[in-house]
Each structure stands twice: as C-alpha cells, then as structure tokens.
Amino acid sequence: MKYRYPSLLALIGFLCGSLAATAQGSFTVGTATANPGQKASGFIEVPAGVDAPTAIPVSVVRGAKPGPVLALVSGAHGTEYASIIAVERLIQALDPAQVAGTVILVPLVNIQSFEQKVPHVNPVDGKSMNRFYPGKPDGTQTERASWLITKQVVERCDYLIDYHGGDLDENLRSYSYWPKTGNAKQDATTHDMVLAFGLDHIIVWSDRPKDPNASRYLDNTANTRGKPAIAVEAGYSGTVQPEDVQALVSGTLSVMRYLKMLPGPATMVEHPVWFGKIDTVASEQPGIFYPLVQRGTYVEPGMKIGYVTDYFGTTIYEAHAPAAGVVLYICGVPSMKKGDTVANIGEITTNP
Ligand SMILES: [Zn+2]
C-alpha cells in the first residue's frame, strides 16, 4: 500500500498533463501568460547576481487550436537590427485565432547591446550572448540570461529559430544554417525547415558541440535537446532594409505552415546553394580596411578581396580568397585590428 499512492498520483498527474496538452490551457513564459486564442507580453526577469539584473521582453501567442510550440529568438546581438525588427513585426502580425499551437517570441535578448549600440557582445560583461549556452544561474549577466532562456524557452519548445544578421561592421548576404547532427529524423526536419524558410544560401554545419551541457549556441542548445532548430541571418551593417525584414517574416510564416501551425502549404527553396565549408580570412595587420568585393560576390582562389593600409595610406596587408566560393560577409567598416575577420567565404558543395 505504501508504494501505491505515489504511483497512483503519478498516473493522475500524467492524465491531467495529457488532458491539459490537448485542451490547450494557458501558457506562461516569464511574466507573460496567454490563454488559448490570446497573445500576451511580459519579461523574462534575470535577477541581479555578480552584476546588474536585466529583463528580456517575451511574447506568447497561444493559438486557439492545439499544436506544437515554436520559439523565435532574436537580438542576441543587439545591433543586428533587421532580425530584431522582423521578430517584433511577427509579434504584431500573428493572429492567435489562426495559429495551431503556441509561439514564444523573444525579440531582443541583448537589450544593453541595442541601447548602447555595442556590436557582438553584451556590454555588461563583454560576452557574446550566443556563445555561453546553456548558461548558468550564478554566472555573469550573459550566462544567467542564457540559463533562463534554456529553462523557459528552449526546454518548453518543440522547434526553434534563432535570428541573426550582419552586425554593425558586417556587410552580409542573407543565409541560413542547416545543423547536421547525425540524428537522421531530426536532420530531415531541420533540412525541411531551412528549405521552408526560403533563404537560398545555406551553410551545412556539422561540427557543432554534441554535449547538451556545453552547447554554446542557442540553436545547438535546442538541437542537443532533441528539438529541431535552425539559425537564419539577414540584414547588414546596421541597416533595416524592407526586403531583409520581409524575408525573415515570410520565412517564419512558411516554416509555421510546414509545421502545420498555420493553414496552407509552405514555400520551399527549389534551388538551394549549399556551403560545406566556411573560410575565415583574418587580417594580419591593424589599420584601415578597404573592401574590393561585395557581399554575395563569387570569388576565385587567390582573388584579392580587400587590403589594409597603415594610418598614412601605405598598403601593409592584402587579403586574398583562399578558395573558390561566395563572400557571405565582408567587413563593412574601415576599422581593422590584427586578427579581425576580413571576410567569410562559403565553399559550395553539391553533396550537402
Ligand atoms: Zn548574431
């Protein structure tokens, strides 16, 4: 008898849980609680620790019909503006009456970066907010925020999209990442998700960390927990081009159709360009950078893609393409330190 109560309670709990899942009860993330057919907004409160507290905005769109939970997260880099504006636009655009399932939208993870116009890192602790997942509850602000996003967003979702773009100094051509994990079922789903998203340049990323406790990146945090996730990039150099925002918004809606969260068929990329290897060209000298090619330019091996002068105009370094490929992004500003990225070049593969 002594052991029957716990198992009976567990059974009742399980039944209630299943019932709640089919009936779509309310769904809470941070301070945002939405009932079926509702949209709610609030904050994921990151308490003070070794440094200051922060509050990350979050919206929950609880569909009128049951379905999966999709998380949309942007602004880990707070000056990749097009991606932030796109998720903000989705918060306004999504109609809970039309949605099957639930969408968690986090439009701006790194508020301090956004407000202070600091690229790449969280100015509070100097850390990239897409390198410290799954985070830890007693770390610096980036680690505490990453921990709460892991617990409240990643662990609660079934699918995830992480939005990025060219940062203030990155002249970037839009592309997405297909994370190839080795898990055939999951890889098939993420393969379809990147095709449904609609960006026709796709990086095959197969060497990501496999350890969920050292997942580093947000999309990889979801993938190592068995939740299909992709990352997408559009926008460049601090601009908010309507076509970049539109590509991210319509790509998201197409993925939602693929996941049967919205009615209608997804629009799949018909002729994707896959990249099997990325070459990073780094400057060997500090100075003033002059690009010679645009984002999206196709380059041949050895082609001069830019150069660096000293502060008196003498050329001290020439950057050359190490292989044939597409310039996915090239430094968009004259500032150049030794070791900084001049360009990322994607090598095309026909066998992704
Ligand atoms: Zn980014």
Short mmCIF file of C-alpha atoms and ligand atoms in Angstrom, two decimals:
data_model
loop_
_atom_site.label_atom_id
_atom_site.label_comp_id
_atom_site.label_asym_id
_atom_site.label_seq_id
_atom_site.Cartn_x
_atom_site.Cartn_y
_atom_site.Cartn_z
CA MET A 1 0.00 0.00 0.00
CA LYS A 2 2.75 2.31 0.93
CA TYR A 3 4.01 2.41 -2.64
CA ARG A 4 0.69 2.55 -4.42
CA TYR A 5 -0.19 6.14 -3.63
CA PRO A 6 2.81 7.73 -5.33
CA SER A 7 2.30 5.70 -8.50
CA LEU A 8 -1.44 6.44 -8.48
CA LEU A 9 -0.70 10.14 -8.03
CA ALA A 10 1.84 9.97 -10.82
CA LEU A 11 -0.78 8.39 -13.07
CA ILE A 12 -3.34 11.07 -12.23
CA GLY A 13 -0.71 13.73 -12.83
CA PHE A 14 0.14 12.18 -16.18
CA LEU A 15 -3.52 12.05 -17.22
CA CYS A 16 -4.07 15.68 -16.19
CA GLY A 17 -0.96 16.68 -18.09
CA SER A 18 -2.13 14.93 -21.24
CA LEU A 19 -5.57 16.44 -20.87
CA ALA A 20 -4.11 19.92 -20.49
CA ALA A 21 -1.97 19.38 -23.57
CA THR A 22 -4.95 18.51 -25.76
CA ALA A 23 -7.21 21.16 -24.30
CA GLN A 24 -4.54 23.89 -24.62
CA GLY A 25 -4.60 25.53 -21.22
CA SER A 26 -2.75 28.75 -20.55
CA PHE A 27 0.97 29.02 -21.37
CA THR A 28 3.39 31.15 -19.37
CA VAL A 29 6.90 32.36 -20.17
CA GLY A 30 8.39 34.85 -17.73
CA THR A 31 5.61 37.25 -16.77
CA ALA A 32 3.64 36.63 -19.99
CA THR A 33 0.63 34.30 -19.67
CA ALA A 34 -1.64 33.67 -22.65
CA ASN A 35 -4.84 31.63 -22.72
CA PRO A 36 -5.93 29.85 -25.92
CA GLY A 37 -6.75 32.43 -28.58
CA GLN A 38 -4.73 35.10 -26.79
CA LYS A 39 -1.49 36.99 -27.15
CA ALA A 40 0.39 38.22 -24.07
CA SER A 41 3.64 40.07 -23.47
CA GLY A 42 5.94 40.38 -20.48
CA PHE A 43 9.53 39.86 -19.44
CA ILE A 44 11.92 37.09 -18.53
CA GLU A 45 13.37 38.65 -15.39
CA VAL A 46 17.08 38.00 -14.96
CA PRO A 47 17.84 38.73 -11.30
CA ALA A 48 20.95 40.59 -10.16
CA GLY A 49 23.99 38.43 -9.46
CA VAL A 50 27.67 39.28 -9.73
CA ASP A 51 26.47 42.11 -11.99
CA ALA A 52 23.24 44.00 -12.81
CA PRO A 53 19.80 42.46 -13.42
CA THR A 54 18.08 42.66 -16.80
CA ALA A 55 14.65 41.90 -18.21
CA ILE A 56 14.24 40.25 -21.62
CA PRO A 57 11.00 41.01 -23.47
CA VAL A 58 8.89 37.98 -24.39
CA SER A 59 5.54 37.48 -26.09
CA VAL A 60 3.41 34.35 -26.13
CA VAL A 61 0.91 33.67 -28.91
CA ARG A 62 -1.34 30.88 -27.67
CA GLY A 63 -3.22 29.50 -30.65
CA ALA A 64 -6.92 28.77 -30.49
CA LYS A 65 -6.12 25.25 -31.77
CA PRO A 66 -3.64 22.75 -30.27
CA GLY A 67 -0.28 22.18 -31.92
CA PRO A 68 3.46 22.36 -31.31
CA VAL A 69 5.41 25.06 -29.50
CA LEU A 70 7.70 27.14 -31.73
CA ALA A 71 10.25 29.55 -30.23
CA LEU A 72 11.51 32.56 -32.22
CA VAL A 73 14.52 34.27 -30.64
CA SER A 74 16.33 37.35 -31.92
CA GLY A 75 18.73 40.05 -30.77
CA ALA A 76 21.43 38.03 -29.02
CA HIS A 77 23.49 40.57 -30.90
CA GLY A 78 21.52 43.75 -30.26
CA THR A 79 22.71 45.68 -33.32
CA GLU A 80 21.67 43.04 -35.88
CA TYR A 81 18.64 45.21 -36.37
CA ALA A 82 16.74 43.64 -39.28
CA SER A 83 16.31 40.38 -37.36
CA ILE A 84 15.07 42.19 -34.25
CA ILE A 85 12.56 44.25 -36.23
CA ALA A 86 11.37 41.08 -38.00
CA VAL A 87 10.51 39.27 -34.75
CA GLU A 88 8.88 42.42 -33.38
CA ARG A 89 6.78 42.54 -36.55
CA LEU A 90 5.79 38.88 -36.08
CA ILE A 91 4.55 39.69 -32.56
CA GLN A 92 2.13 42.16 -34.14
CA ALA A 93 1.29 40.03 -37.19
CA LEU A 94 0.50 36.64 -35.65
CA ASP A 95 -3.21 36.15 -35.03
CA PRO A 96 -3.87 33.61 -32.24
CA ALA A 97 -7.20 32.70 -33.90
CA GLN A 98 -5.27 31.42 -36.92
CA VAL A 99 -2.45 29.64 -35.05
CA ALA A 100 -2.41 25.94 -34.16
CA GLY A 101 -0.04 25.57 -31.22
CA THR A 102 1.99 28.20 -29.43
CA VAL A 103 4.65 30.70 -30.48
CA ILE A 104 7.14 32.07 -27.97
CA LEU A 105 8.71 35.26 -29.37
CA VAL A 106 11.82 36.81 -27.82
CA PRO A 107 12.61 39.84 -30.00
CA LEU A 108 15.62 41.26 -28.15
CA VAL A 109 17.83 39.15 -25.89
CA ASN A 110 20.65 41.69 -25.60
CA ILE A 111 18.96 44.98 -24.66
CA GLN A 112 22.16 46.61 -23.44
CA SER A 113 23.83 46.00 -26.81
CA PHE A 114 20.82 47.50 -28.59
CA GLU A 115 20.53 50.57 -26.34
CA GLN A 116 24.23 51.36 -26.26
CA LYS A 117 24.82 50.41 -29.94
CA VAL A 118 27.55 47.93 -28.99
CA PRO A 119 28.07 45.14 -31.58
CA HIS A 120 28.90 41.47 -30.92
CA VAL A 121 28.76 41.40 -27.11
CA ASN A 122 26.72 42.26 -24.04
CA PRO A 123 28.48 45.43 -22.79
CA VAL A 124 27.68 44.47 -19.18
CA ASP A 125 30.09 41.52 -19.16
CA GLY A 126 31.78 41.66 -22.57
CA LYS A 127 30.39 38.26 -23.62
CA SER A 128 28.63 37.23 -26.84
CA MET A 129 25.07 36.26 -25.98
CA ASN A 130 25.22 33.35 -28.42
CA ARG A 131 28.30 31.54 -27.05
CA PHE A 132 27.53 30.73 -23.40
CA TYR A 133 24.60 28.31 -23.60
CA PRO A 134 23.16 26.52 -21.74
CA GLY A 135 24.32 29.22 -19.31
CA LYS A 136 24.46 29.03 -15.54
CA PRO A 137 22.33 30.50 -12.76
CA ASP A 138 25.28 32.01 -10.87
CA GLY A 139 27.38 33.39 -13.76
CA THR A 140 27.61 36.86 -15.25
CA GLN A 141 24.56 38.50 -16.85
CA THR A 142 25.03 36.75 -20.22
CA GLU A 143 25.30 33.35 -18.51
CA ARG A 144 22.30 33.97 -16.24
CA ALA A 145 20.20 35.17 -19.18
CA SER A 146 21.28 32.15 -21.26
CA TRP A 147 20.35 29.85 -18.38
CA LEU A 148 16.84 31.30 -18.11
CA ILE A 149 16.34 31.16 -21.89
CA THR A 150 17.40 27.50 -21.82
CA LYS A 151 14.94 26.74 -18.99
CA GLN A 152 12.00 28.92 -20.03
CA VAL A 153 12.22 28.91 -23.82
CA VAL A 154 14.34 26.01 -25.13
CA GLU A 155 13.07 23.36 -22.71
CA ARG A 156 9.47 24.47 -23.29
CA CYS A 157 9.52 24.45 -27.10
CA ASP A 158 9.35 21.73 -29.77
CA TYR A 159 11.07 23.79 -32.52
CA LEU A 160 13.24 26.89 -32.50
CA ILE A 161 14.50 29.54 -34.92
CA ASP A 162 17.40 31.82 -33.91
CA TYR A 163 17.65 35.09 -35.90
CA HIS A 164 20.86 36.90 -36.69
CA GLY A 165 22.28 39.12 -39.42
CA GLY A 166 25.30 41.16 -40.36
CA ASP A 167 26.34 43.22 -37.35
CA LEU A 168 27.26 46.93 -37.50
CA ASP A 169 30.58 46.05 -39.13
CA GLU A 170 29.42 43.12 -41.27
CA ASN A 171 28.32 43.54 -44.90
CA LEU A 172 26.39 40.26 -45.09
CA ARG A 173 24.47 38.32 -47.73
CA SER A 174 21.49 36.52 -46.18
CA TYR A 175 21.77 32.80 -45.48
CA SER A 176 20.67 30.10 -43.07
CA TYR A 177 22.35 27.21 -41.26
CA TRP A 178 21.39 23.57 -41.56
CA PRO A 179 22.68 21.85 -38.41
CA LYS A 180 23.63 18.29 -39.36
CA THR A 181 23.66 16.37 -36.08
CA GLY A 182 23.79 12.77 -37.28
CA ASN A 183 20.28 12.12 -35.97
CA ALA A 184 18.54 11.25 -39.26
CA LYS A 185 14.99 12.12 -38.19
CA GLN A 186 15.95 15.44 -36.64
CA ASP A 187 18.22 16.31 -39.58
CA ALA A 188 15.37 15.63 -42.02
CA THR A 189 13.15 18.05 -40.10
CA THR A 190 15.76 20.83 -39.92
CA HIS A 191 16.57 20.25 -43.61
CA ASP A 192 12.90 20.94 -44.42
CA MET A 193 12.84 23.90 -42.02
CA VAL A 194 15.74 25.67 -43.79
CA LEU A 195 14.18 24.98 -47.20
CA ALA A 196 10.80 26.22 -45.94
CA PHE A 197 12.44 29.35 -44.53
CA GLY A 198 13.27 30.40 -48.04
CA LEU A 199 16.84 31.76 -47.85
CA ASP A 200 18.51 30.03 -50.79
CA HIS A 201 22.11 30.14 -49.45
CA ILE A 202 22.51 27.51 -46.73
CA ILE A 203 25.55 26.60 -44.63
CA VAL A 204 25.79 22.93 -43.63
CA TRP A 205 27.08 22.99 -40.06
CA SER A 206 28.09 19.52 -38.92
CA ASP A 207 30.82 20.12 -36.32
CA ARG A 208 28.78 21.67 -33.54
CA PRO A 209 29.22 20.56 -29.91
CA LYS A 210 27.25 17.35 -29.15
CA ASP A 211 27.22 17.84 -25.36
CA PRO A 212 23.97 19.49 -24.20
CA ASN A 213 25.86 20.85 -21.18
CA ALA A 214 28.34 22.64 -23.44
CA SER A 215 26.06 23.54 -26.34
CA ARG A 216 27.39 27.14 -26.69
CA TYR A 217 24.93 28.33 -29.35
CA LEU A 218 21.19 28.78 -28.87
CA ASP A 219 20.09 26.69 -31.86
CA ASN A 220 22.55 23.99 -30.82
CA THR A 221 21.13 24.07 -27.28
CA ALA A 222 17.77 23.13 -28.77
CA ASN A 223 19.19 20.56 -31.19
CA THR A 224 21.23 18.81 -28.46
CA ARG A 225 17.96 18.53 -26.51
CA GLY A 226 16.19 16.82 -29.40
CA LYS A 227 14.31 19.91 -30.58
CA PRO A 228 14.83 20.72 -34.26
CA ALA A 229 16.28 24.24 -34.56
CA ILE A 230 17.79 26.41 -37.27
CA ALA A 231 19.60 29.75 -37.37
CA VAL A 232 18.98 32.39 -40.04
CA GLU A 233 20.81 35.57 -40.98
CA ALA A 234 19.58 38.62 -42.90
CA GLY A 235 20.36 42.32 -42.76
CA TYR A 236 23.74 44.03 -42.65
CA SER A 237 25.76 46.98 -41.38
CA GLY A 238 23.12 48.45 -39.08
CA THR A 239 20.52 48.78 -41.84
CA VAL A 240 16.86 47.74 -41.73
CA GLN A 241 16.14 47.03 -45.39
CA PRO A 242 12.46 46.19 -46.02
CA GLU A 243 13.45 43.19 -48.17
CA ASP A 244 15.56 41.71 -45.36
CA VAL A 245 12.82 42.14 -42.75
CA GLN A 246 10.28 40.73 -45.21
CA ALA A 247 12.46 37.70 -45.96
CA LEU A 248 12.65 36.89 -42.23
CA VAL A 249 8.93 37.43 -41.63
CA SER A 250 7.72 35.45 -44.64
CA GLY A 251 10.30 32.72 -43.98
CA THR A 252 8.94 32.30 -40.48
CA LEU A 253 5.35 32.09 -41.69
CA SER A 254 6.38 29.48 -44.26
CA VAL A 255 8.07 27.36 -41.55
CA MET A 256 4.89 27.66 -39.49
CA ARG A 257 2.94 26.31 -42.48
CA TYR A 258 5.45 23.47 -42.81
CA LEU A 259 4.85 22.68 -39.11
CA LYS A 260 1.06 22.85 -39.68
CA MET A 261 0.79 25.78 -37.26
CA LEU A 262 -0.76 27.95 -39.99
CA PRO A 263 -3.04 26.85 -42.83
CA GLY A 264 -1.70 26.46 -46.36
CA PRO A 265 1.42 24.98 -47.93
CA ALA A 266 4.99 26.04 -47.13
CA THR A 267 7.06 27.57 -49.93
CA MET A 268 10.27 25.54 -50.22
CA VAL A 269 13.55 26.73 -51.78
CA GLU A 270 13.77 24.95 -55.13
CA HIS A 271 17.43 25.56 -55.94
CA PRO A 272 19.42 25.90 -52.73
CA VAL A 273 23.13 26.74 -52.77
CA TRP A 274 24.79 24.64 -50.06
CA PHE A 275 28.07 25.52 -48.38
CA GLY A 276 30.08 22.66 -46.94
CA LYS A 277 33.00 24.71 -45.62
CA ILE A 278 33.48 28.29 -44.44
CA ASP A 279 36.86 30.00 -44.82
CA THR A 280 37.50 32.91 -42.49
CA VAL A 281 40.02 35.42 -43.80
CA ALA A 282 41.57 37.34 -40.89
CA SER A 283 43.69 40.47 -41.14
CA GLU A 284 47.39 40.05 -40.44
CA GLN A 285 47.76 43.78 -39.73
CA PRO A 286 45.88 46.54 -37.89
CA GLY A 287 44.94 49.64 -39.88
CA ILE A 288 42.41 50.96 -42.38
CA PHE A 289 40.45 48.34 -44.32
CA TYR A 290 39.29 48.74 -47.92
CA PRO A 291 36.97 46.05 -49.32
CA LEU A 292 37.23 45.21 -53.03
CA VAL A 293 34.25 42.87 -53.30
CA GLN A 294 30.62 42.98 -52.22
CA ARG A 295 28.66 40.57 -50.05
CA GLY A 296 27.44 37.77 -52.27
CA THR A 297 30.31 38.11 -54.77
CA TYR A 298 31.60 34.83 -56.23
CA VAL A 299 35.40 34.71 -55.85
CA GLU A 300 38.14 32.52 -57.33
CA PRO A 301 41.12 31.20 -55.32
CA GLY A 302 43.78 33.89 -54.85
CA MET A 303 41.47 36.75 -55.83
CA LYS A 304 42.23 39.98 -53.97
CA ILE A 305 39.16 40.80 -51.87
CA GLY A 306 40.46 43.78 -49.88
CA TYR A 307 43.50 45.43 -48.35
CA VAL A 308 44.68 47.22 -45.22
CA THR A 309 46.78 50.38 -45.13
CA ASP A 310 48.62 51.95 -42.23
CA TYR A 311 47.38 55.33 -41.00
CA PHE A 312 49.47 57.07 -43.67
CA GLY A 313 47.92 55.24 -46.65
CA THR A 314 50.64 52.66 -47.33
CA THR A 315 49.29 49.18 -48.06
CA ILE A 316 50.54 46.76 -45.41
CA TYR A 317 48.29 43.74 -45.99
CA GLU A 318 46.36 42.28 -48.90
CA ALA A 319 43.50 39.85 -48.32
CA HIS A 320 43.06 37.04 -50.84
CA ALA A 321 40.36 34.40 -51.18
CA PRO A 322 41.81 31.05 -50.08
CA ALA A 323 39.34 29.09 -52.19
CA ALA A 324 36.53 29.49 -54.68
CA GLY A 325 33.22 30.46 -53.12
CA VAL A 326 30.71 33.12 -52.20
CA VAL A 327 31.50 36.10 -49.94
CA LEU A 328 28.94 35.53 -47.19
CA TYR A 329 30.10 38.67 -45.44
CA ILE A 330 32.94 41.13 -45.64
CA CYS A 331 34.00 43.76 -43.14
CA GLY A 332 31.87 46.82 -43.85
CA VAL A 333 33.86 49.48 -41.99
CA PRO A 334 37.46 50.81 -42.19
CA SER A 335 38.34 49.82 -38.59
CA MET A 336 40.60 46.78 -38.58
CA LYS A 337 42.56 45.07 -35.82
CA LYS A 338 45.09 42.31 -36.34
CA GLY A 339 43.17 39.03 -36.31
CA ASP A 340 39.77 40.60 -37.06
CA THR A 341 37.62 38.95 -39.71
CA VAL A 342 38.03 40.45 -43.17
CA ALA A 343 35.54 38.09 -44.78
CA ASN A 344 33.80 34.75 -44.51
CA ILE A 345 33.77 32.81 -47.76
CA GLY A 346 31.46 29.84 -48.27
CA GLU A 347 32.71 26.94 -50.38
CA ILE A 348 29.86 25.46 -52.40
CA THR A 349 29.12 21.77 -52.07
CA THR A 350 26.86 19.77 -54.37
CA ASN A 351 26.60 16.98 -51.80
CA PRO A 352 25.26 18.55 -48.59
ZN ZN B 1 24.32 37.46 -34.43
#
